[in-house]
Tab-separated table of C-alpha atoms in Angstrom:
chain	number	residue	atom	x	y	z
A	929	MET	CA	-36.272	6.788	-4.025
A	930	ARG	CA	-33.596	4.461	-5.867
A	931	VAL	CA	-30.145	5.593	-5.456
A	932	ALA	CA	-27.068	4.468	-7.877
A	933	VAL	CA	-23.348	4.681	-5.600
A	934	THR	CA	-20.673	4.356	-7.811
A	935	GLY	CA	-18.284	2.029	-5.439
A	936	GLY	CA	-20.995	0.803	-3.321
A	937	GLY	CA	-18.429	-1.827	-2.306
A	938	GLY	CA	-15.588	0.459	-0.351
A	939	PHE	CA	-15.694	1.214	2.618
A	940	LEU	CA	-17.565	4.533	2.674
A	941	GLY	CA	-19.838	3.365	-0.591
A	942	SER	CA	-20.614	0.040	1.507
A	943	HIS	CA	-21.861	2.299	5.069
A	944	LEU	CA	-24.121	4.598	2.660
A	945	CYS	CA	-25.397	1.696	0.756
A	946	GLU	CA	-26.506	0.229	4.439
A	947	ALA	CA	-28.247	3.439	5.417
A	948	LEU	CA	-30.270	4.180	2.347
A	949	LEU	CA	-31.461	0.302	2.597
A	950	ARG	CA	-31.826	0.761	6.652
A	951	ARG	CA	-34.252	4.220	5.739
A	952	GLY	CA	-36.198	2.341	3.225
A	953	ASP	CA	-34.522	3.388	-0.200
A	954	GLU	CA	-34.117	0.810	-3.088
A	955	VAL	CA	-30.081	0.367	-3.959
A	956	VAL	CA	-28.015	0.097	-7.351
A	957	CYS	CA	-24.581	-0.812	-6.212
A	958	LEU	CA	-21.702	-0.270	-8.934
A	959	ASP	CA	-18.333	-1.127	-8.405
A	960	ASP	CA	-15.395	-3.314	-10.069
A	961	PHE	CA	-14.091	-4.233	-6.640
A	962	SER	CA	-10.486	-2.859	-7.689
A	963	THR	CA	-10.293	-1.198	-4.134
A	964	GLY	CA	-13.695	-2.246	-2.553
A	965	ASN	CA	-14.696	-5.322	-0.955
A	966	PRO	CA	-17.446	-7.917	-1.820
A	967	ALA	CA	-17.469	-8.620	1.611
A	968	ASN	CA	-18.802	-5.106	2.624
A	969	ILE	CA	-21.978	-6.066	0.565
A	970	THR	CA	-22.488	-9.575	0.977
A	971	PRO	CA	-25.172	-9.173	3.824
A	972	PHE	CA	-27.230	-6.791	1.464
A	973	LEU	CA	-27.425	-9.504	-1.863
A	974	GLY	CA	-30.375	-10.969	-0.537
A	975	ASN	CA	-32.444	-7.879	-0.443
A	976	PRO	CA	-34.800	-7.507	-2.941
A	977	ALA	CA	-34.357	-3.757	-2.300
A	978	PHE	CA	-30.327	-4.102	-3.252
A	979	GLU	CA	-28.653	-5.076	-6.588
A	980	LEU	CA	-25.261	-5.345	-7.555
A	981	VAL	CA	-23.654	-4.292	-10.982
A	982	ARG	CA	-19.852	-5.067	-11.448
A	983	ALA	CA	-18.833	-2.250	-13.455
A	984	ASP	CA	-15.991	-0.042	-14.091
A	985	VAL	CA	-17.633	3.401	-13.857
A	986	SER	CA	-14.634	5.011	-15.873
A	987	ARG	CA	-15.938	2.780	-18.778
A	988	SER	CA	-19.297	3.031	-18.765
A	989	VAL	CA	-22.238	3.066	-16.275
A	990	ASP	CA	-25.534	1.320	-17.115
A	991	VAL	CA	-28.635	0.962	-14.609
A	992	GLY	CA	-31.857	0.318	-15.883
A	993	GLY	CA	-34.961	1.639	-14.263
A	994	ARG	CA	-35.637	4.692	-13.044
A	995	VAL	CA	-32.611	6.473	-10.884
A	996	ASP	CA	-34.053	9.140	-8.581
A	997	ALA	CA	-30.212	9.682	-7.440
A	998	VAL	CA	-26.633	9.364	-8.020
A	999	ALA	CA	-24.033	9.094	-5.048
A	1000	HIS	CA	-20.448	9.188	-7.278
A	1001	LEU	CA	-17.956	7.924	-4.519
A	1002	ALA	CA	-16.069	5.436	-6.835
A	1003	SER	CA	-11.945	6.291	-6.714
A	1004	PRO	CA	-9.158	4.866	-5.058
A	1005	ALA	CA	-8.763	7.090	-1.935
A	1006	SER	CA	-5.683	6.253	-0.096
A	1007	PRO	CA	-2.189	6.993	-0.798
A	1008	PRO	CA	-0.723	3.846	-1.710
A	1009	ASP	CA	-4.129	3.063	-3.808
A	1010	TYR	CA	-3.671	6.122	-6.167
A	1011	LEU	CA	0.028	5.619	-5.930
A	1012	ARG	CA	-0.373	1.727	-7.577
A	1013	ARG	CA	-3.120	3.047	-9.769
A	1014	PRO	CA	-2.564	6.536	-10.925
A	1015	LEU	CA	-4.114	6.402	-14.617
A	1016	GLN	CA	-6.929	4.622	-13.166
A	1017	THR	CA	-7.335	7.191	-10.251
A	1018	LEU	CA	-7.795	10.148	-13.010
A	1019	ALA	CA	-9.513	7.794	-15.116
A	1020	VAL	CA	-12.234	7.827	-12.075
A	1021	GLY	CA	-12.600	11.154	-11.110
A	1022	SER	CA	-13.004	12.152	-15.337
A	1023	ARG	CA	-14.314	9.682	-17.526
A	1024	GLY	CA	-15.848	7.898	-14.787
A	1025	THR	CA	-17.835	11.222	-13.061
A	1026	GLU	CA	-19.224	12.239	-16.320
A	1027	ASN	CA	-20.165	8.724	-16.964
A	1028	ALA	CA	-22.450	9.191	-13.184
A	1029	LEU	CA	-23.083	12.764	-14.440
A	1030	ARG	CA	-24.680	11.467	-17.230
A	1031	LEU	CA	-27.046	8.967	-15.704
A	1032	ALA	CA	-27.977	11.345	-13.279
A	1033	ALA	CA	-28.826	13.791	-16.372
A	1034	ARG	CA	-30.586	10.871	-18.106
A	1035	HIS	CA	-32.665	10.755	-15.307
A	1036	ASP	CA	-33.356	14.119	-13.754
A	1037	ALA	CA	-31.941	12.984	-10.725
A	1038	ARG	CA	-30.069	14.211	-7.865
A	1039	PHE	CA	-26.244	13.726	-8.412
A	1040	VAL	CA	-23.879	14.071	-5.097
A	1041	LEU	CA	-20.369	13.930	-5.754
A	1042	ALA	CA	-17.843	12.192	-3.108
A	1043	SER	CA	-14.954	15.148	-3.507
A	1044	THR	CA	-12.108	15.607	-0.644
A	1045	SER	CA	-10.293	17.601	1.969
A	1046	GLU	CA	-7.428	16.716	-0.772
A	1047	VAL	CA	-8.347	19.742	-2.908
A	1048	TYR	CA	-7.373	22.096	-0.097
A	1049	GLY	CA	-3.761	20.330	-0.504
A	1050	ASP	CA	-1.795	21.575	1.968
A	1051	PRO	CA	-3.544	24.500	2.810
A	1052	GLU	CA	-1.829	27.685	4.001
A	1053	VAL	CA	-5.074	28.693	5.414
A	1054	HIS	CA	-6.393	27.430	8.860
A	1055	PRO	CA	-9.044	25.935	9.117
A	1056	GLN	CA	-10.081	25.651	5.792
A	1057	ASP	CA	-13.810	26.653	4.832
A	1058	GLU	CA	-15.157	26.080	1.067
A	1059	THR	CA	-14.271	28.946	0.051
A	1060	TYR	CA	-10.694	28.274	0.383
A	1061	TRP	CA	-9.374	27.493	-3.181
A	1062	GLY	CA	-6.421	25.302	-2.024
A	1063	HIS	CA	-2.652	25.222	-1.933
A	1064	VAL	CA	-1.957	21.829	-4.672
A	1065	ASN	CA	1.360	20.438	-6.503
A	1066	PRO	CA	-0.499	19.656	-9.476
A	1067	VAL	CA	2.728	17.762	-10.539
A	1068	GLY	CA	3.770	15.611	-7.032
A	1069	PRO	CA	2.771	12.389	-6.084
A	1070	ARG	CA	-0.524	12.929	-4.843
A	1071	SER	CA	-1.572	15.166	-7.625
A	1072	VAL	CA	-2.863	11.842	-9.562
A	1073	TYR	CA	-5.856	11.956	-6.699
A	1074	ASP	CA	-6.162	15.822	-5.779
A	1075	GLU	CA	-6.253	16.820	-9.494
A	1076	ALA	CA	-8.518	14.311	-10.406
A	1077	LYS	CA	-10.816	15.363	-7.934
A	1078	ARG	CA	-10.475	19.171	-8.514
A	1079	PHE	CA	-11.791	18.202	-11.992
A	1080	ALA	CA	-14.275	16.259	-10.836
A	1081	GLU	CA	-15.595	19.481	-9.047
A	1082	ALA	CA	-15.454	21.725	-12.199
A	1083	LEU	CA	-17.536	19.142	-13.772
A	1084	THR	CA	-19.929	18.912	-11.300
A	1085	GLN	CA	-20.657	22.523	-11.311
A	1086	ALA	CA	-20.110	22.606	-15.693
A	1087	TYR	CA	-23.193	19.913	-15.740
A	1088	ARG	CA	-25.196	21.978	-13.086
A	1089	SER	CA	-24.683	25.373	-14.593
A	1090	HIS	CA	-24.817	24.260	-18.322
A	1091	CYS	CA	-27.277	21.299	-18.471
A	1092	GLY	CA	-29.178	21.939	-15.442
A	1093	THR	CA	-28.606	18.880	-13.384
A	1094	ASN	CA	-29.243	18.924	-9.843
A	1095	THR	CA	-25.796	18.561	-8.317
A	1096	GLY	CA	-24.060	18.565	-5.589
A	1097	ILE	CA	-20.200	18.736	-4.215
A	1098	VAL	CA	-18.973	17.497	-0.237
A	1099	ARG	CA	-15.933	17.849	0.408
A	1100	ILE	CA	-15.525	14.710	2.964
A	1101	PHE	CA	-12.733	15.010	5.327
A	1102	ASN	CA	-10.262	12.373	7.211
A	1103	THR	CA	-13.065	9.162	7.897
A	1104	TYR	CA	-12.462	6.055	10.000
A	1105	GLY	CA	-14.448	3.181	11.333
A	1106	PRO	CA	-15.353	-0.399	10.517
A	1107	ARG	CA	-14.615	-1.722	6.945
A	1108	MET	CA	-11.596	0.189	6.740
A	1109	ARG	CA	-9.393	-1.991	4.775
A	1110	PRO	CA	-6.465	-3.200	7.629
A	1111	HIS	CA	-3.852	-2.517	4.946
A	1112	ASP	CA	-5.220	0.619	3.052
A	1113	GLY	CA	-2.117	2.874	4.474
A	1114	ARG	CA	-4.820	5.650	6.380
A	1115	VAL	CA	-3.457	6.581	9.811
A	1116	VAL	CA	-6.280	5.009	11.779
A	1117	SER	CA	-6.304	1.827	10.634
A	1118	SER	CA	-2.538	1.147	10.200
A	1119	PHE	CA	-2.196	2.499	13.691
A	1120	VAL	CA	-4.910	0.168	14.821
A	1121	VAL	CA	-3.493	-2.874	13.374
A	1122	GLN	CA	0.006	-2.091	14.232
A	1123	ALA	CA	-1.635	-1.730	17.958
A	1124	LEU	CA	-3.339	-4.935	18.046
A	1125	ALA	CA	-0.375	-6.890	16.687
A	1126	GLY	CA	2.080	-5.296	19.028
A	1127	GLU	CA	4.064	-3.701	16.089
A	1128	PRO	CA	5.389	-0.435	16.131
A	1129	LEU	CA	2.846	2.236	15.448
A	1130	THR	CA	4.876	4.024	12.326
A	1131	VAL	CA	4.198	8.004	12.486
A	1132	TYR	CA	5.672	10.367	9.578
A	1133	GLY	CA	7.458	13.310	10.498
A	1134	ASP	CA	7.702	14.462	14.080
A	1135	GLY	CA	4.220	13.595	14.549
A	1136	LYS	CA	2.684	17.029	14.904
A	1137	GLN	CA	0.817	17.816	12.060
A	1138	THR	CA	-2.591	17.729	12.583
A	1139	ARG	CA	-5.968	15.900	11.269
A	1140	SER	CA	-9.683	16.187	11.943
A	1141	PHE	CA	-11.214	12.677	12.199
A	1142	CYS	CA	-15.025	12.124	11.433
A	1143	TYR	CA	-16.935	8.418	12.084
A	1144	VAL	CA	-18.019	7.316	9.189
A	1145	ASP	CA	-21.757	6.655	10.576
A	1146	ASP	CA	-21.412	10.723	11.042
A	1147	LEU	CA	-20.695	11.257	7.634
A	1148	VAL	CA	-22.911	8.775	5.875
A	1149	ARG	CA	-25.837	10.904	7.463
A	1150	GLY	CA	-24.305	13.859	5.924
A	1151	ILE	CA	-24.060	12.194	2.572
A	1152	MET	CA	-27.349	11.343	2.719
A	1153	ALA	CA	-28.623	14.845	4.108
A	1154	MET	CA	-26.685	16.241	0.552
A	1155	LEU	CA	-28.785	13.262	-1.222
A	1156	ASP	CA	-31.950	14.490	0.043
A	1157	ASP	CA	-31.122	18.499	-0.286
A	1158	ASP	CA	-30.826	20.936	-3.588
A	1159	GLU	CA	-27.558	22.353	-2.058
A	1160	PRO	CA	-24.801	22.396	-5.138
A	1161	GLY	CA	-22.280	23.034	-2.204
A	1162	PRO	CA	-19.319	22.619	-2.141
A	1163	VAL	CA	-20.044	21.619	1.518
A	1164	ASN	CA	-17.076	20.212	4.043
A	1165	LEU	CA	-18.270	17.003	5.787
A	1166	GLY	CA	-15.817	16.120	8.970
A	1167	ASN	CA	-15.044	16.478	12.286
A	1168	PRO	CA	-13.484	20.075	13.262
A	1169	VAL	CA	-12.191	18.580	16.262
A	1170	GLU	CA	-8.351	18.788	15.742
A	1171	LEU	CA	-5.464	16.470	16.710
A	1172	THR	CA	-1.608	15.517	16.260
A	1173	VAL	CA	-0.956	12.564	14.677
A	1174	PHE	CA	0.987	11.444	17.802
A	1175	GLU	CA	-1.472	11.912	20.248
A	1176	LEU	CA	-3.919	9.751	17.852
A	1177	ALA	CA	-0.951	7.259	18.128
A	1178	GLU	CA	-1.216	7.563	22.336
A	1179	LEU	CA	-4.833	7.364	22.013
A	1180	VAL	CA	-4.770	3.982	20.066
A	1181	LEU	CA	-2.199	2.562	22.190
A	1182	ASP	CA	-4.693	3.810	25.532
A	1183	LEU	CA	-7.495	1.787	23.989
A	1184	THR	CA	-5.996	-1.088	22.656
A	1185	GLY	CA	-3.848	-1.847	25.722
A	1186	SER	CA	-0.971	-2.278	23.817
A	1187	ARG	CA	2.457	-1.393	24.759
A	1188	ALA	CA	4.241	-1.226	21.112
A	1189	GLU	CA	6.373	1.637	20.700
A	1190	ILE	CA	6.107	4.488	18.746
A	1191	GLN	CA	8.683	5.124	15.286
A	1192	PHE	CA	9.209	8.208	13.422
A	1193	HIS	CA	9.901	7.911	9.863
A	1194	PRO	CA	10.248	10.626	7.114
A	1195	LEU	CA	7.090	13.012	5.881
A	1196	PRO	CA	5.897	12.236	2.842
A	1197	VAL	CA	6.386	14.510	0.433
A	1198	ASP	CA	3.163	17.101	-0.041
A	1199	ASP	CA	1.879	15.382	3.015
A	1200	PRO	CA	-0.570	18.247	4.542
A	1201	THR	CA	0.824	19.590	8.045
A	1202	ARG	CA	-2.523	20.788	9.226
A	1203	ARG	CA	-5.938	19.751	8.063
A	1204	ARG	CA	-9.632	20.858	10.392
A	1205	PRO	CA	-12.352	21.335	8.361
A	1206	VAL	CA	-14.771	24.713	9.035
A	1207	ILE	CA	-18.775	22.860	8.736
A	1208	ALA	CA	-20.695	26.328	9.252
A	1209	ARG	CA	-21.980	25.685	5.735
A	1210	ALA	CA	-22.957	21.989	6.622
A	1211	SER	CA	-24.229	22.762	10.009
A	1212	GLU	CA	-26.497	25.868	8.663
A	1213	ARG	CA	-27.788	24.181	4.808
A	1214	LEU	CA	-28.203	20.730	5.669
A	1215	GLY	CA	-28.773	20.505	9.854
A	1216	TRP	CA	-25.428	18.307	9.987
A	1217	VAL	CA	-22.791	18.069	12.292
A	1218	PRO	CA	-21.153	14.888	13.956
A	1219	GLU	CA	-22.228	13.558	17.004
A	1220	VAL	CA	-19.873	10.578	17.617
A	1221	GLY	CA	-16.567	11.486	19.739
A	1222	ILE	CA	-13.069	9.972	18.785
A	1223	GLU	CA	-12.645	7.755	21.841
A	1224	ASP	CA	-16.185	6.197	21.082
A	1225	GLY	CA	-16.008	5.732	17.016
A	1226	LEU	CA	-12.147	4.614	17.925
A	1227	ARG	CA	-13.495	1.865	20.661
A	1228	ARG	CA	-16.199	0.857	17.813
A	1229	THR	CA	-13.415	0.815	15.052
A	1230	VAL	CA	-10.855	-1.462	17.661
A	1231	ARG	CA	-13.794	-3.623	17.940
A	1232	TRP	CA	-14.080	-4.421	14.265
A	1233	PHE	CA	-10.362	-4.730	13.411
A	1234	ALA	CA	-10.060	-7.159	16.928
A	1235	ASP	CA	-12.672	-9.821	15.420
A	1236	ARG	CA	-10.560	-10.309	12.390
A	1237	PRO	CA	-7.272	-11.557	13.144
A	1238	ALA	CA	-6.076	-12.888	10.053
A	1239	ASP	CA	-6.849	-9.668	7.893
A	1240	ILE	CA	-4.612	-8.097	10.875
A	1241	ALA	CA	-2.214	-10.638	10.170
A	1242	ALA	CA	-2.178	-10.436	6.039
A	1243	ALA	CA	-2.117	-6.820	6.130
A	1244	LEU	CA	0.885	-6.346	8.572
A	1245	THR	CA	3.731	-6.412	5.643
A	1246	ALA	CA	1.930	-3.681	3.731
A	1247	ILE	CA	2.127	-1.307	6.703
A	1248	ARG	CA	5.229	-2.472	8.822
A	1249	GLY	CA	8.067	0.007	8.612
A	1250	GLY	CA	7.423	3.147	6.768
A	1251	GLN	CA	6.665	1.718	3.356
A	1252	LEU	CA	5.085	4.726	2.467
A	1253	ASP	CA	8.453	6.806	2.484
A	1254	GLY	CA	9.124	6.553	-1.506
A	1255	GLY	CA	7.491	4.133	-2.565
A	1256	SER	CA	4.165	1.393	-1.895
A	1257	ALA	CA	3.941	-1.987	-0.774
A	1258	ALA	CA	2.528	-4.649	-3.386
A	1259	GLU	CA	-1.388	-4.810	-1.691
A	1260	PRO	CA	-1.879	-8.586	0.366
A	1261	ARG	CA	-4.074	-11.038	-0.658
A	1262	LEU	CA	-7.021	-11.184	2.506
A	1263	PRO	CA	-9.289	-13.889	2.996
A	1264	GLY	CA	-13.290	-13.525	1.976
A	1265	PRO	CA	-15.606	-14.006	-0.059
A	1266	THR	CA	-15.515	-13.332	-3.925
A	1267	LEU	CA	-18.565	-12.345	-5.830
A	1268	ALA	CA	-19.641	-13.688	-9.759
A	1269	ALA	CA	-19.222	-11.209	-12.504
A	1270	SER	CA	-22.836	-9.308	-13.324
């Protein structure tokens, strides 16, 4: 199978590219590296089954040769990214999604949209299954991401019902693992970086808000199962084991052996208080369940970050001291390779 992966240079996208190559597929990675990292896909560049197209999918999606499937992952996904790039986030959710859908339609290919649990907003129903319509503020600070994904889902469904395109939608819950950017503002990466550096761990609110964390290898298995199926979705992909943010902070301190303190900061606007997926649909229709426990996954993630002290040092200014309370820090310049434009 030949798979086009938009956002293939990002955290999730690069893991998906790697897994597809490992099982013998051909991969076309499309990315403009506005939030992706060239280092993520550098190991694949010598593989004849891998092709890199440097492109902004909001402008165009051009892939030569046959395409059997399209995985649309391109989008800023962390709060600092979409707060810095609100118009680009809306563009990739709208124009970028339609360009990727058109590519799939031209080739009669399977299309899978990487949507998000953010479509549920700050949920009034707990846990969340796919029949829940959500509780979302359409004009709040997070709306550029939430509404971009909600529109992308509607567009994907319209291509399926009106054009006959073979589409599927996955709603991705919190995912973590190696290749997370140390400065991306997500809770796992921030806690691990702060703990390894001996900096105070930044907890928003009282820390009692809950999340469910899925290890990246498990998540990628779910996306691949969706690519291989004709299930329309939406399908939740996430780990249903729920823990508080404070519990996560304590676990990270324990696994790193850090003596850093925990500091509390005001809760950002519209930050969800509870988040946990119902994954019965993924289990029944795709045969998918997560396999990696939180302690095992965090150990692997800590090891990966610990091997990159220069990245940790460069990222500290972006995640120190609760900078997300009403604002966003400038993106640090991290060491790493660059790629020439295709």
